[in-house]
C-alpha positions as a LaTeX table, in Angstrom:
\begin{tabular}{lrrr}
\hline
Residue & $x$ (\AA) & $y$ (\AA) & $z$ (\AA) \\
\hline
Unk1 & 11.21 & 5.97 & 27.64 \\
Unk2 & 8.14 & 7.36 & 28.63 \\
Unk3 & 5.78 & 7.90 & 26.33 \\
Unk4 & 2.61 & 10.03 & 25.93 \\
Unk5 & 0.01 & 7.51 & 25.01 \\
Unk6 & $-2.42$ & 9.94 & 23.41 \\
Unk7 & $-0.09$ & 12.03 & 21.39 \\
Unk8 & 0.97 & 8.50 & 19.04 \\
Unk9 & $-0.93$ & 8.98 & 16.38 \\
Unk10 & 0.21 & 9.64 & 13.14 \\
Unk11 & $-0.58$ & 13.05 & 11.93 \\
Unk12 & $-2.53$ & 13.29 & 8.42 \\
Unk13 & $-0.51$ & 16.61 & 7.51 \\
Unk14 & 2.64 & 15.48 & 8.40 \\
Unk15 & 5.16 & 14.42 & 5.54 \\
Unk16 & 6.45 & 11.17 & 5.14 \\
Unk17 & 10.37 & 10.97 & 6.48 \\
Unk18 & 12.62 & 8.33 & 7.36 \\
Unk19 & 14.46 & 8.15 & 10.69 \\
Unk20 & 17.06 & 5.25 & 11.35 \\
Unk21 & 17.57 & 5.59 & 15.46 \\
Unk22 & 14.64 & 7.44 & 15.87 \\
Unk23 & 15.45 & 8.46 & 19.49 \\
Unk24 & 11.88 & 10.40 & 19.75 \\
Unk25 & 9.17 & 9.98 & 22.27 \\
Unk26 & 6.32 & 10.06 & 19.49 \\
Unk27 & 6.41 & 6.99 & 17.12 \\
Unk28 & 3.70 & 7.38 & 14.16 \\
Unk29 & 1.72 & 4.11 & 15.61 \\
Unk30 & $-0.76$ & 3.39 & 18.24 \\
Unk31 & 0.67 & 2.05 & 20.89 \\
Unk32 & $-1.33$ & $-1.10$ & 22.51 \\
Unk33 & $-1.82$ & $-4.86$ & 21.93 \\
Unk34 & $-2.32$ & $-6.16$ & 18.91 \\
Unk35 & $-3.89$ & $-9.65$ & 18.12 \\
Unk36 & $-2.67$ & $-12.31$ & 14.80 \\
Unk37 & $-3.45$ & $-15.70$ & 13.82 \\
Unk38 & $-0.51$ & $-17.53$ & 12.43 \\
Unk39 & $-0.70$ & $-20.17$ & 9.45 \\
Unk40 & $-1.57$ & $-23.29$ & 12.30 \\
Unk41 & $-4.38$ & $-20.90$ & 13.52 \\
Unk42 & $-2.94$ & $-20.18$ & 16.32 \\
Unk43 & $-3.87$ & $-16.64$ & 17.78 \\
Unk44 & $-0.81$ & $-14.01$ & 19.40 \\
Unk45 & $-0.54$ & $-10.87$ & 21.12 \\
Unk46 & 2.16 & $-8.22$ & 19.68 \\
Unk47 & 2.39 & $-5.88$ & 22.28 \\
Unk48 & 3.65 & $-2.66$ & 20.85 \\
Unk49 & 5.15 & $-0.50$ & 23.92 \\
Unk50 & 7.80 & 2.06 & 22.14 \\
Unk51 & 10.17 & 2.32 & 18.94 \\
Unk52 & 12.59 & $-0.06$ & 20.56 \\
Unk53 & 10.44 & $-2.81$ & 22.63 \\
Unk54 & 7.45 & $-5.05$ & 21.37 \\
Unk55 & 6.47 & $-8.03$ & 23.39 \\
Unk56 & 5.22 & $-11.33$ & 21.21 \\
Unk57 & 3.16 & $-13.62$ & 23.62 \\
Unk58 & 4.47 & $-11.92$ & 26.90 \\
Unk59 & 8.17 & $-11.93$ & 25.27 \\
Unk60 & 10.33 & $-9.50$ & 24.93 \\
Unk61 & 11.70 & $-8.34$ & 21.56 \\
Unk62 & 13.98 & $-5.19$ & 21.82 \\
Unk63 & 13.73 & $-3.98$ & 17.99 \\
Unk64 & 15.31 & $-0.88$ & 16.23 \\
Unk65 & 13.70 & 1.48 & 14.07 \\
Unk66 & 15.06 & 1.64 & 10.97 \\
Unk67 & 12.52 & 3.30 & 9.04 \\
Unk68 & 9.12 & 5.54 & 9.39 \\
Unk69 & 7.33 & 6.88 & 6.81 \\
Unk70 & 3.61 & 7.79 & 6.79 \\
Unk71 & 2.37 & 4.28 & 6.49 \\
Unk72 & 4.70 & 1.77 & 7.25 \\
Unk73 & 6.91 & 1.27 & 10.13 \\
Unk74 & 10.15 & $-0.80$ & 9.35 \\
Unk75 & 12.30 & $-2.25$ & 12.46 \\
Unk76 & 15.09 & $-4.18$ & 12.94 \\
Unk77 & 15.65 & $-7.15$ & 15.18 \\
Unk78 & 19.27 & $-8.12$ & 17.10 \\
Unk79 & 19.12 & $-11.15$ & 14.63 \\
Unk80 & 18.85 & $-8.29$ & 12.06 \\
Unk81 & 14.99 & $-9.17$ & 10.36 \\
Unk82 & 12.90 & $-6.99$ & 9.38 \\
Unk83 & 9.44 & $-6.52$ & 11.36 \\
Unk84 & 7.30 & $-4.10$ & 9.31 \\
Unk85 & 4.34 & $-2.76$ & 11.02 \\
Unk86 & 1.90 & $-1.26$ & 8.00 \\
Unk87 & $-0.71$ & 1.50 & 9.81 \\
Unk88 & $-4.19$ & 2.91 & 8.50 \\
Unk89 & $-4.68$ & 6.36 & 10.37 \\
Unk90 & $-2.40$ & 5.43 & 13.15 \\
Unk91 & $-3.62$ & 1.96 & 13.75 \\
Unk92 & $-1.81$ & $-0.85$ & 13.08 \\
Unk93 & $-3.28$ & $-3.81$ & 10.07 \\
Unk94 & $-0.57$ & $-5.59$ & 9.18 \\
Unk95 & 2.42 & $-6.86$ & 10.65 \\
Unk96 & 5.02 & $-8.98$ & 8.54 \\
Unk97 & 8.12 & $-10.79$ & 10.11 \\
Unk98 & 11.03 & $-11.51$ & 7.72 \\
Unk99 & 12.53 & $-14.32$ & 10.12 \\
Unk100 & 9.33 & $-16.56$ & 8.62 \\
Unk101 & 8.55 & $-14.32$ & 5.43 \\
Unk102 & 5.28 & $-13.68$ & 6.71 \\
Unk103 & 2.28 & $-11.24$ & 6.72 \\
Unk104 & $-0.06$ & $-11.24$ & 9.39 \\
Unk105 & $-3.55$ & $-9.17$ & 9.43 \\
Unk106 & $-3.42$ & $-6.75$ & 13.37 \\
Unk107 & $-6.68$ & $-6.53$ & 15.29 \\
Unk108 & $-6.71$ & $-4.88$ & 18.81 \\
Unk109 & $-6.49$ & $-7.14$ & 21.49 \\
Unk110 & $-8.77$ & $-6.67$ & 24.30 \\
\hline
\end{tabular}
């Protein structure tokens, strides 16, 4: 899927909707790398490349969209967790992973 990278931001005008199999090339999030610190302190990349493929640490994680709507992304695993990917203007800020029940504050990654 190739996707245009400056066309991924979320539009303020746009309504909220929800999509399950979103088969689009524009996804309401920045795409990019994203930094967390986990509850050992230690530090990880979330790569966010398209609606079905995130990378955590260099690892692949094919996902499915499940849900989009103006603020919060919601996507599905192939162990079936959630990953929800909350957004401010386009930009991710949170990320929380149901496989540990946990909530993690995004910062780009340079």
């Amino acid at each position: 899927m190739k996707l245009n990278l400056l066309n991924n931001l979320w539009p303020a005008n746009k309504p909220a909707y929800k999509n399950h199999n979103q088969n689009s090339d524009q996804i309401p999030v920045s795409l990019g790398k994203y930094q967390y610190t986990d509850k050992q302190a230690n530090t990880h990349i979330l790569e966010i490349n398209s609606t079905d493929n995130f990378k955590i640490d260099r690892h692949p994680l094919t996902v499915r969209m499940q849900q989009a709507i103006q603020n919060k992304l919601v996507f599905v695993d192939n162990f079936g967790y959630k990953i929800e990917i909350k957004t401010n203007a386009g930009q991710p800020v949170k990320f929380y992973d149901e496989s540990t029940n946990s909530t993690y504050d995004l910062s780009a990654a340079y």
